[in-house]
C-alpha positions as a LaTeX table, in Angstrom:
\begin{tabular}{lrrr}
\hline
Residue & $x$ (\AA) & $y$ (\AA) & $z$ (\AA) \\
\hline
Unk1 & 1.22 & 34.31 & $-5.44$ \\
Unk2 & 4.69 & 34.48 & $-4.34$ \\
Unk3 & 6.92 & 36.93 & $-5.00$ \\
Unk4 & 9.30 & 35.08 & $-7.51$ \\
Unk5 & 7.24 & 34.65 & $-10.83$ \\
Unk6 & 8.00 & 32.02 & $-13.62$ \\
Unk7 & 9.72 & 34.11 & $-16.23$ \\
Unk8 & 9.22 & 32.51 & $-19.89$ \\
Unk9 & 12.47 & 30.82 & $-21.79$ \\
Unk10 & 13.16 & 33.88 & $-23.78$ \\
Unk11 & 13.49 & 35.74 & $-20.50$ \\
Unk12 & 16.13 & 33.91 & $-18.59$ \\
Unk13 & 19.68 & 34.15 & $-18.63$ \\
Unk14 & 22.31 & 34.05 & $-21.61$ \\
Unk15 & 25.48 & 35.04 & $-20.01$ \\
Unk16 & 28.71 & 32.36 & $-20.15$ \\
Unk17 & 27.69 & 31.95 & $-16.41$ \\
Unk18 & 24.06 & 29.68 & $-17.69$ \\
Unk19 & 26.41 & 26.28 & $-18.18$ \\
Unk20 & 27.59 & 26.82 & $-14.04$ \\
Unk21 & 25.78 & 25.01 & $-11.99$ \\
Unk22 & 24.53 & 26.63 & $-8.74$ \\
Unk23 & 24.90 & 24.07 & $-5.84$ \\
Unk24 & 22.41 & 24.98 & $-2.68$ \\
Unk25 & 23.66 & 23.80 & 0.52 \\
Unk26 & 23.37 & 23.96 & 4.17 \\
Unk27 & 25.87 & 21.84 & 7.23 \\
Unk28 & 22.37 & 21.86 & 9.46 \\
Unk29 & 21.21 & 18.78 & 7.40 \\
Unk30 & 24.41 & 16.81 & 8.52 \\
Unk31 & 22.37 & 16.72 & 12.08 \\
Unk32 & 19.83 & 14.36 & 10.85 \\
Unk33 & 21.43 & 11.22 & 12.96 \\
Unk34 & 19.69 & 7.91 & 11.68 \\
Unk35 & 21.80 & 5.85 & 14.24 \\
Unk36 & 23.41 & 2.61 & 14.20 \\
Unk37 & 21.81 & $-1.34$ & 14.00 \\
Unk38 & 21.24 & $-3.85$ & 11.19 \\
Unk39 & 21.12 & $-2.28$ & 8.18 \\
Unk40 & 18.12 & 0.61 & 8.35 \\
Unk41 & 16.21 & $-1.44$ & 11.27 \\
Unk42 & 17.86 & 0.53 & 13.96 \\
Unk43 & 17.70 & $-2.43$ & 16.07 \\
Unk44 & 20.47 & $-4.70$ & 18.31 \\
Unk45 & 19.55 & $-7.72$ & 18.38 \\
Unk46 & 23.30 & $-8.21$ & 20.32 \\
Unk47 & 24.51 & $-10.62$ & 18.33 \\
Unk48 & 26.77 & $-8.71$ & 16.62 \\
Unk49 & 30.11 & $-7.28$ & 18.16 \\
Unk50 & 30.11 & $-4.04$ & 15.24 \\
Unk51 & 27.10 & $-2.16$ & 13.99 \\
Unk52 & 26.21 & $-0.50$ & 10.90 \\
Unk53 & 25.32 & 3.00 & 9.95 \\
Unk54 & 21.83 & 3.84 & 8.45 \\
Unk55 & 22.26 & 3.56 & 4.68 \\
Unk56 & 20.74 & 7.09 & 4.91 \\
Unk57 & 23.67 & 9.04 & 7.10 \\
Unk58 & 25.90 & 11.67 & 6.64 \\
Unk59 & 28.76 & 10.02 & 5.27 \\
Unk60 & 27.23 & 9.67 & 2.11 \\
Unk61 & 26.42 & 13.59 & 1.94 \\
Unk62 & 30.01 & 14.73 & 3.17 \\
Unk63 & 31.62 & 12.59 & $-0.01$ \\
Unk64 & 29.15 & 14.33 & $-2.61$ \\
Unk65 & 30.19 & 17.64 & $-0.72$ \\
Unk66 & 34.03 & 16.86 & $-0.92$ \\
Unk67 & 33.56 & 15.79 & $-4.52$ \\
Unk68 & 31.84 & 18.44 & $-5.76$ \\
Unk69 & 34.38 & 20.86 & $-4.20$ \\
Unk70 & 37.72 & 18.82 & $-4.77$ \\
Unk71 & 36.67 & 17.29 & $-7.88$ \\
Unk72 & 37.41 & 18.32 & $-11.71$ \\
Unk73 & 33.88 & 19.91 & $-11.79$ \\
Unk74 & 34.75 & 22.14 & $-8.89$ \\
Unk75 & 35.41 & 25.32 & $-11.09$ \\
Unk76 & 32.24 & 25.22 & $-12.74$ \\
Unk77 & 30.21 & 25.32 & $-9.41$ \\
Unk78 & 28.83 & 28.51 & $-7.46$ \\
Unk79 & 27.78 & 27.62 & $-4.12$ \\
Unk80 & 24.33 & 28.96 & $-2.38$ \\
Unk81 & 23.21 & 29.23 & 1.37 \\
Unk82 & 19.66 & 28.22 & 2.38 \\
Unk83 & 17.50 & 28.57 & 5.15 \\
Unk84 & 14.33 & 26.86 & 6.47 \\
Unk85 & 10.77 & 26.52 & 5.01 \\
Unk86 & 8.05 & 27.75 & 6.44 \\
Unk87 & 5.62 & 26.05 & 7.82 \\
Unk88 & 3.13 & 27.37 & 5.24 \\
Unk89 & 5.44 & 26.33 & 2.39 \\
Unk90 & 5.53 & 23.01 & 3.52 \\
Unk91 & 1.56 & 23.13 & 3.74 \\
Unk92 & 1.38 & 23.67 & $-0.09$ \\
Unk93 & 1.95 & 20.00 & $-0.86$ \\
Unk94 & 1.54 & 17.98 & 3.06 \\
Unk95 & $-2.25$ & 18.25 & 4.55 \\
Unk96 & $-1.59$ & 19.76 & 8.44 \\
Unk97 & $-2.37$ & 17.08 & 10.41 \\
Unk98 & 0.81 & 15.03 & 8.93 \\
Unk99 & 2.84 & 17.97 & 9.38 \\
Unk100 & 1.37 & 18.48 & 12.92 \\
Unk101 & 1.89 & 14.92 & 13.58 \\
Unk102 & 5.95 & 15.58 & 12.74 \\
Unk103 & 6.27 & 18.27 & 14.54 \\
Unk104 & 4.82 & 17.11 & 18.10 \\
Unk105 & 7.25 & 13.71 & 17.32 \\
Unk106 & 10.11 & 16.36 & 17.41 \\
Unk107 & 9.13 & 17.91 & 20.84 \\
Unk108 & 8.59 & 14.41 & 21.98 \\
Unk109 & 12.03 & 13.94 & 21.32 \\
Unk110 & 11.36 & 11.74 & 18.32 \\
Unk111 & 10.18 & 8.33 & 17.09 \\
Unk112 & 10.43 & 5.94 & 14.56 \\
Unk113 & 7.38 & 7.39 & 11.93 \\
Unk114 & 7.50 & 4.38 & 9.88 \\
Unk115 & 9.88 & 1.20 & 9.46 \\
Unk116 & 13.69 & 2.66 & 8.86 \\
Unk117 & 12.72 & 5.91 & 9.11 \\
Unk118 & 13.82 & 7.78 & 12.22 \\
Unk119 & 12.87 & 10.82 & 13.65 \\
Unk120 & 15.37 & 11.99 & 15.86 \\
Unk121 & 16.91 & 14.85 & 18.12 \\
Unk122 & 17.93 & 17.15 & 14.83 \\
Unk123 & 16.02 & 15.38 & 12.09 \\
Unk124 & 13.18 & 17.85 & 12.22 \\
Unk125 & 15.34 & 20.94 & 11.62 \\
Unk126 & 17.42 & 19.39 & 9.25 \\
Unk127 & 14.19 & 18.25 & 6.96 \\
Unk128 & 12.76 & 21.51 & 7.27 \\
Unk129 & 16.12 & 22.48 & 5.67 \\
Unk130 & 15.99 & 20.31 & 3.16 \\
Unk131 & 13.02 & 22.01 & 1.78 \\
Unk132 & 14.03 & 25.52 & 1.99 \\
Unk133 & 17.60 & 24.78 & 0.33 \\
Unk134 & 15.27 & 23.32 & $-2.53$ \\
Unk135 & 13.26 & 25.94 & $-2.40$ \\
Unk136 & 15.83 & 28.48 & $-2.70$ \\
Unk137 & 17.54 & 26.89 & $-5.68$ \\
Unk138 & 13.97 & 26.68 & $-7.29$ \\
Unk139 & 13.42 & 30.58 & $-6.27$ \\
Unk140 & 16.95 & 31.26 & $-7.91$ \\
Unk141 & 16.14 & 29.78 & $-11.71$ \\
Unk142 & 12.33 & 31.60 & $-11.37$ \\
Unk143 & 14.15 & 34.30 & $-10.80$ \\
Unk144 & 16.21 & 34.20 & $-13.83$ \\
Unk145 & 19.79 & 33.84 & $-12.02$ \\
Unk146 & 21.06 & 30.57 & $-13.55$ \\
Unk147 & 19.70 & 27.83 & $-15.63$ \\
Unk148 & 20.60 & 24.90 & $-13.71$ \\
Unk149 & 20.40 & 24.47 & $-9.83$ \\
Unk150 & 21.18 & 21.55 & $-7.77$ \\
Unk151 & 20.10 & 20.56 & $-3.99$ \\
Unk152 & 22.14 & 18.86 & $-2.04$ \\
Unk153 & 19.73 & 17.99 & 0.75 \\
Unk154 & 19.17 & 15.21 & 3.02 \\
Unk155 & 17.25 & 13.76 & 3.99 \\
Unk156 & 15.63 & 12.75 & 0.88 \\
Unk157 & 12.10 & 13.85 & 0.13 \\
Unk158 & 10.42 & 11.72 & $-2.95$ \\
Unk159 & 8.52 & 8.97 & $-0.99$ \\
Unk160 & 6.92 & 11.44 & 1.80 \\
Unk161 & 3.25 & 11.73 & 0.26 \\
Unk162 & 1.19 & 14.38 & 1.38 \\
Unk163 & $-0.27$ & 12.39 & 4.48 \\
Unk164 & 2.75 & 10.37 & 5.08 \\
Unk165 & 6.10 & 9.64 & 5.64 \\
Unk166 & 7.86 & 6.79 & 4.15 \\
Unk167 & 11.22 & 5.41 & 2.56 \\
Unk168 & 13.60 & 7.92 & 4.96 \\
Unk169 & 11.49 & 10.92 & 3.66 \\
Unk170 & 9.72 & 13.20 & 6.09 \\
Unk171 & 9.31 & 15.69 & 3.43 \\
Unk172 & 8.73 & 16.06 & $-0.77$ \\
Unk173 & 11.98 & 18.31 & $-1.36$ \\
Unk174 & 11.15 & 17.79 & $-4.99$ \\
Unk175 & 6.98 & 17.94 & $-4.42$ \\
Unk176 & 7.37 & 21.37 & $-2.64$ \\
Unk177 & 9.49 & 23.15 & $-5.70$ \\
Unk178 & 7.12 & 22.04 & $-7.95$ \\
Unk179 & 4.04 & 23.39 & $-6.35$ \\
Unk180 & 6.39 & 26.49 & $-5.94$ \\
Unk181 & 7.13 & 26.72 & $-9.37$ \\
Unk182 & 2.97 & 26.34 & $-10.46$ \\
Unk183 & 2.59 & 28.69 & $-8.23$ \\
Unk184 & 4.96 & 31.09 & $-9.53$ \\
Unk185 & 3.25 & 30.65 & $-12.94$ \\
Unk186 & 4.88 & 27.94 & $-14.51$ \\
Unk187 & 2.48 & 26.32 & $-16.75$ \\
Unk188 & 3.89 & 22.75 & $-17.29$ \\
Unk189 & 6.60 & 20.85 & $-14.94$ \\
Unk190 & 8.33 & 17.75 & $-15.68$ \\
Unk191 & 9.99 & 15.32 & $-13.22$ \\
Unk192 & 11.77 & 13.50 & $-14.43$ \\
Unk193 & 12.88 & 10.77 & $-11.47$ \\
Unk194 & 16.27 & 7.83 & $-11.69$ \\
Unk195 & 16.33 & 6.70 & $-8.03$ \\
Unk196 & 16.13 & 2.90 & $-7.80$ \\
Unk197 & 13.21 & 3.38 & $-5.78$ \\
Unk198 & 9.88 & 4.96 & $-7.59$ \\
Unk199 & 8.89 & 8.41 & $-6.81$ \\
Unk200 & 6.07 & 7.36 & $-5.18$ \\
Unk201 & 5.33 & 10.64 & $-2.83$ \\
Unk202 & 5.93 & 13.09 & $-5.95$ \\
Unk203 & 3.66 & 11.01 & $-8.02$ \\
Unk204 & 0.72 & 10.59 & $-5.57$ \\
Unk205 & 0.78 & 14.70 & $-4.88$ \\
Unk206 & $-0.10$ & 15.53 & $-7.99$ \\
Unk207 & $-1.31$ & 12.41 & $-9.44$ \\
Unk208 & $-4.92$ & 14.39 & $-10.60$ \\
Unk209 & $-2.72$ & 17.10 & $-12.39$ \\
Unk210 & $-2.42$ & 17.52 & $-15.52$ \\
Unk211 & $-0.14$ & 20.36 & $-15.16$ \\
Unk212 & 2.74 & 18.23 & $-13.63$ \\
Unk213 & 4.59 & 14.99 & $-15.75$ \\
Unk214 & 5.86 & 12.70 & $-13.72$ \\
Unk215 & 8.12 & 9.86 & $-15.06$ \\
Unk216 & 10.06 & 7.44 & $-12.74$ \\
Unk217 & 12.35 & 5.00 & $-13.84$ \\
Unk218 & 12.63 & 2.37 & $-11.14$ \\
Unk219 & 13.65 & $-1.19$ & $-10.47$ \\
Unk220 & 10.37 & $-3.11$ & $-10.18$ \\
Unk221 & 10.12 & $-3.66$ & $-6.60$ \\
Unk222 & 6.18 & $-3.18$ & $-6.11$ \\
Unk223 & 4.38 & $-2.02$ & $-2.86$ \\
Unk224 & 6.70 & $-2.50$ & 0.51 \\
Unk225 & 3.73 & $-2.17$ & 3.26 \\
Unk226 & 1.00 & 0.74 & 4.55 \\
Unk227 & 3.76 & 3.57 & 4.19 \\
Unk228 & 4.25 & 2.55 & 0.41 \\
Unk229 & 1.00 & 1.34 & $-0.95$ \\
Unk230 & 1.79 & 2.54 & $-4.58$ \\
Unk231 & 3.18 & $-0.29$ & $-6.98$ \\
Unk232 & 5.25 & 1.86 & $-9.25$ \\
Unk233 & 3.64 & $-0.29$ & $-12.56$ \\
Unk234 & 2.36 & 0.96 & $-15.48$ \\
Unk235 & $-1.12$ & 0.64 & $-14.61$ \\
Unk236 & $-0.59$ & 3.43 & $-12.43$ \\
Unk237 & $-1.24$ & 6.55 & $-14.74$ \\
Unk238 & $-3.14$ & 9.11 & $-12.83$ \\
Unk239 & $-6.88$ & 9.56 & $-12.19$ \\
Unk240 & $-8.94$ & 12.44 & $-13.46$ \\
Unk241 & $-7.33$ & 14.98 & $-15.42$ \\
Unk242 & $-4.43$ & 13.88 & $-14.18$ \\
Unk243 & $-4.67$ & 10.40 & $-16.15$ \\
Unk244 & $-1.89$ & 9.79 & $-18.34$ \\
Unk245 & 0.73 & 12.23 & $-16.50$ \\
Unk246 & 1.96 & 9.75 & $-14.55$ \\
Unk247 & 4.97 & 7.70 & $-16.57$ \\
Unk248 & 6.10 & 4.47 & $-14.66$ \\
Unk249 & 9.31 & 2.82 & $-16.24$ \\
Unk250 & 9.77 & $-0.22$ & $-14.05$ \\
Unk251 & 12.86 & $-2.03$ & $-14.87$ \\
Unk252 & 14.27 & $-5.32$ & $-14.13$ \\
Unk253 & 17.16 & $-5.80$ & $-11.67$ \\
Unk254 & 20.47 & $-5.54$ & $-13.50$ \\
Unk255 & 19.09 & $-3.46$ & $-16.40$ \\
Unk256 & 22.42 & $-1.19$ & $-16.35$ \\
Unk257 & 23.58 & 1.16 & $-18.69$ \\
Unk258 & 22.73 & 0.25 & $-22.18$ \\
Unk259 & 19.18 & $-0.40$ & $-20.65$ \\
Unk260 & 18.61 & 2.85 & $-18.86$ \\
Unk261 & 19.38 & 4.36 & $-22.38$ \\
Unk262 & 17.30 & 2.66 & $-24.19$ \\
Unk263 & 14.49 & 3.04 & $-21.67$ \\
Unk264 & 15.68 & 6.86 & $-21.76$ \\
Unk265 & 15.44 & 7.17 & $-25.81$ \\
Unk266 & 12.41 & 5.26 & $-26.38$ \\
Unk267 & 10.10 & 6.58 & $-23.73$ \\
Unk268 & 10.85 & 9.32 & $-21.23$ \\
Unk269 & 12.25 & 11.86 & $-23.89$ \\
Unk270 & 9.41 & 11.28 & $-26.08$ \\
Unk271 & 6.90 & 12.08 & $-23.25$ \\
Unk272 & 8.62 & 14.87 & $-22.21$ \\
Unk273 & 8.78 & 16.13 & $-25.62$ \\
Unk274 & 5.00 & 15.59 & $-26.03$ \\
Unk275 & 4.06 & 17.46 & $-22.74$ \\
Unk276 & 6.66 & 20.52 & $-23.64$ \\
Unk277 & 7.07 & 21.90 & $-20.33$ \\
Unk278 & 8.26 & 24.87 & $-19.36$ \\
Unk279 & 10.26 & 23.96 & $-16.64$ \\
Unk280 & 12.26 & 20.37 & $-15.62$ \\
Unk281 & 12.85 & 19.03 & $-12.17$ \\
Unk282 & 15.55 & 16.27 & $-12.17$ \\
Unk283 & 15.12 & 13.95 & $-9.18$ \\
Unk284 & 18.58 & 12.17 & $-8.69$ \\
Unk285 & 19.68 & 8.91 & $-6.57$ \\
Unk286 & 22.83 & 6.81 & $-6.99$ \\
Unk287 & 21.43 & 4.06 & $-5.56$ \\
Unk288 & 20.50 & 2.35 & $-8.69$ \\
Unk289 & 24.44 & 2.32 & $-9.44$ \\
Unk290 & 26.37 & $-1.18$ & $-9.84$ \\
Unk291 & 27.75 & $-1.71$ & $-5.99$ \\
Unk292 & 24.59 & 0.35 & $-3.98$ \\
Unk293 & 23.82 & $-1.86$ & $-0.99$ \\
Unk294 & 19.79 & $-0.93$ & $-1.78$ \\
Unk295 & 19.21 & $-1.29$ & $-5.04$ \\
Unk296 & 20.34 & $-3.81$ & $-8.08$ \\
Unk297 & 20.28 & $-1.72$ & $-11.26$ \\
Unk298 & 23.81 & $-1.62$ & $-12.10$ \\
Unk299 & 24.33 & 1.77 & $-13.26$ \\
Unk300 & 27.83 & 2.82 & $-13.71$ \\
Unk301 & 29.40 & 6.01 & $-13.65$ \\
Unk302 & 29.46 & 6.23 & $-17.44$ \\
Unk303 & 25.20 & 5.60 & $-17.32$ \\
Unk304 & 24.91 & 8.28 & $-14.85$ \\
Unk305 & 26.94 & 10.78 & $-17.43$ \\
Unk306 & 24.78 & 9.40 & $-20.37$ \\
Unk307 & 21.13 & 10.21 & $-18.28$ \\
Unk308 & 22.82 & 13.86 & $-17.37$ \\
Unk309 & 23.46 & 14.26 & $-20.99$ \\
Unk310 & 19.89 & 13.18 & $-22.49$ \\
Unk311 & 17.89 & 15.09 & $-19.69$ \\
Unk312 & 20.40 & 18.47 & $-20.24$ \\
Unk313 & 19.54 & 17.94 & $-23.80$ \\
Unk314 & 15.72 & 17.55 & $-23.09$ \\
Unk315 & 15.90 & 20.91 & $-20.94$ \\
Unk316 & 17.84 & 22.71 & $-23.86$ \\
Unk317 & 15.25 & 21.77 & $-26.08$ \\
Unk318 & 12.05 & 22.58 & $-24.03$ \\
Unk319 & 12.97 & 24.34 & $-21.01$ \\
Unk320 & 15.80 & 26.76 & $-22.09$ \\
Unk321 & 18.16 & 24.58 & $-20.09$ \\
Unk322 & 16.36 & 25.23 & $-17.06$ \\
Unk323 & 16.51 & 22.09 & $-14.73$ \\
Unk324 & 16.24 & 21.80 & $-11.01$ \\
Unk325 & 18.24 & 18.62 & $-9.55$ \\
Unk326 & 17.45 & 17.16 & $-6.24$ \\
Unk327 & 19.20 & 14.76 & $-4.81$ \\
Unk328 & 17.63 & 11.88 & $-3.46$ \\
Unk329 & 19.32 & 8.50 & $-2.65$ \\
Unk330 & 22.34 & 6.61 & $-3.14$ \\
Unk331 & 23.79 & 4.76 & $-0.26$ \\
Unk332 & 27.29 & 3.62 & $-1.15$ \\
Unk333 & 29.38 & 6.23 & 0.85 \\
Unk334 & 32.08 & 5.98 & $-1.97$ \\
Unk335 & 30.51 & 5.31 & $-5.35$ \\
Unk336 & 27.34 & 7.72 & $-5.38$ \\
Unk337 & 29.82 & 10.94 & $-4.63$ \\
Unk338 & 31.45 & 9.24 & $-7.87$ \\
Unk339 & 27.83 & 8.48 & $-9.70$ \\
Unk340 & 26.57 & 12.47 & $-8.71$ \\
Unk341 & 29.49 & 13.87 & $-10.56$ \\
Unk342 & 29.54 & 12.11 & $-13.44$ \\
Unk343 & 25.36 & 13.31 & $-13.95$ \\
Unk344 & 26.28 & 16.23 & $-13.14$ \\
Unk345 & 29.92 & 16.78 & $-15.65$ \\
Unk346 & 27.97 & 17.33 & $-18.57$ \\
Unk347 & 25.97 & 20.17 & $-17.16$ \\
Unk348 & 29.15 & 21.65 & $-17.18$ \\
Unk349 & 29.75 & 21.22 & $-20.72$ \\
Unk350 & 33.28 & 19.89 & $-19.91$ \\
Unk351 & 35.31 & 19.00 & $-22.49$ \\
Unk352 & 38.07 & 15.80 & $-21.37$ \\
Unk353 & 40.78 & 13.94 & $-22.50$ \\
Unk354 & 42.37 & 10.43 & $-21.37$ \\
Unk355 & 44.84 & 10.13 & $-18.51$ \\
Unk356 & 46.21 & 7.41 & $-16.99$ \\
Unk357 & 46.25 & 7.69 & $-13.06$ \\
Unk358 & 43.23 & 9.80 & $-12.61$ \\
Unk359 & 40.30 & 8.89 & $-10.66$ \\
Unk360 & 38.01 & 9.72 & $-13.60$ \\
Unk361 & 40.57 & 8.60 & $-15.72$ \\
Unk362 & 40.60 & 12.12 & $-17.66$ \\
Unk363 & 41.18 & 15.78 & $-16.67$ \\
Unk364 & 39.35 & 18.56 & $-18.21$ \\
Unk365 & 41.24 & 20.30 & $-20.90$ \\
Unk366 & 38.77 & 23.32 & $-21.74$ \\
Unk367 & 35.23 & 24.27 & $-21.48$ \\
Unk368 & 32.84 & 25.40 & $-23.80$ \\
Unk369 & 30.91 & 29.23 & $-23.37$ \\
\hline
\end{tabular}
């Protein structure tokens, strides 16, 4: 049992400082270098005179960074070091010959584990990271210090299943706090997941549990090959006593906001209300926004406030306001810094008024204790 123990809703925080949000963050996961080629391929075919960045680089992560610090929200955010997992932590959700496997790739100098999804000089260090910075924002709400954490990691975690990698995960950020959090004693966890892509790893570790809802709104893109043999349909509900714990939402392309909202108010709040957990995890990716160059979902910054709002409300209701965020995808280097602080504005319980000329359009005028 680790040291940090699950402490009930009536035992956590009630000071002004509950509405902050505690960002967890460390530079060593800028050193994860996916390269240059066609799109995520990593390849040259040399017909081309200028070469892209992997969607998944650190571009993308510097702009959240710089909005989160520069941005209107910046007052209302504390900001946390990390440091590593162990190797034992990452054993409570990965069997140890996948981790083995990763970890002679590293001394090999690296390899490509699975298509688009590069480990290289630095990745290893920087997904080992990843884990402990969500860790330590996990550790930081079981230990009663703030309601609402977020982990700015890369790289992302929510396709790496327990035997494999896949998707530009290595590891399950997300997975790993959760099995942290049971654990700790937390009876019920929700996970509640809005990347375009379905949660696939997060779903298959603890698709027998009954102690872990996971919902995953997605756009319907079915299996992509060996490393992603789930479909993300509704068929797939969980096995055992884990069946009916598992909540796909698979959504056409182009569903944007009004549909996300809908799909929000008529099914994920009333399964998370049913299940009445005790905890919420909060998987985030701005790749199912409007211009994201891997996904078609249309989200716009206004849809990503709306889903903040309705899963802060959720958490007030069930969870005391306790919710971990995790960032996952979101692969325009512009728009998804944009996309994360419009989910995240209403965490702060910001209060705004129109102005012309501002990038938000609106400045904050007040803020409510």
């Amino acid at each position: 049992m680790p040291d940090h123990q699950c402490k009930g809703p009536s035992s956590a925080c009630s000071s002004p400082s509950d509405r902050m949000i505690n960002v967890f963050w460390h530079d060593g996961m800028l050193d994860h270098d996916t390269g240059k080629g066609v799109f995520d391929t990593g390849m040259d075919p040399g017909y081309l005179d200028v070469l892209e960045k992997h969607p998944e680089n650190s571009d993308r992560i510097r702009n959240m960074l710089s909005i989160l610090k520069r941005g209107p929200i910046s007052p209302f955010l504390s900001w946390n070091s990390s440091t590593p997992a162990l190797v034992s932590e990452l054993l409570s959700f990965h069997t140890p010959e996948y981790i083995n496997s990763l970890i002679e790739a590293d001394k090999n100098g690296g390899k490509e584990i699975c298509s688009g999804t590069f480990l290289n000089p630095g990745s290893w260090k920087a997904a080992v990271l990843a884990v402990g910075t969500t860790l330590s924002a996990m550790k930081y709400i079981l230990d009663g210090h703030g309601k609402i954490c977020y982990a700015l990691v890369r790289p992302p975690g929510h396709h790496a299943q327990p035997t494999q990698a896949d998707g530009y995960c290595f590891l399950n950020n997300a997975g790993i706090a959760v099995q942290y959090a049971l654990n700790s004693g937390c009876k019920k966890v929700a996970v509640i997941d809005i990347d375009v892509h379905y949660g696939n790893g997060t779903a298959e570790g603890f698709y027998d549990s009954n102690k872990v809802l996971t919902v995953s709104l997605h756009m319907n893109h079915g299996s992509w090959g060996t490393s992603h043999p789930q479909t993300g349909s509704i068929n797939e509900l969980g096995e055992g006593i884990g069946f009916g714990y598992n909540l796909n939402v698979p959504l056409p392309n182009g569903t944007g906001d009004k549909g996300y909202k809908y799909a929000m108010n008529h099914l994920v709040v009333p399964a998370v209300t049913k299940f009445e957990p005790d905890l919420m995890v909060f998987v985030v990716g701005q790749d199912s926004s409007a211009f994201d160059p891997n996904g078609r979902q249309c989200l716009t910054m206004e849809g990503y406030r709306e889903i903040g709002r309705m899963v802060g409300n959720v958490a007030d209701d069930h969870c005391n306001g306790r919710i971990l965020i995790v960032q996952e995808g979101g692969y325009h280097v512009t728009y998804s810094a944009y996309c994360l602080h419009a989910t995240l504005e209403v965490d702060c319980t910001m209060v705004y008024v129109r102005q012309k000329g501002d990038p938000w359009n609106a400045i904050i005028v007040g803020a409510a204790t």
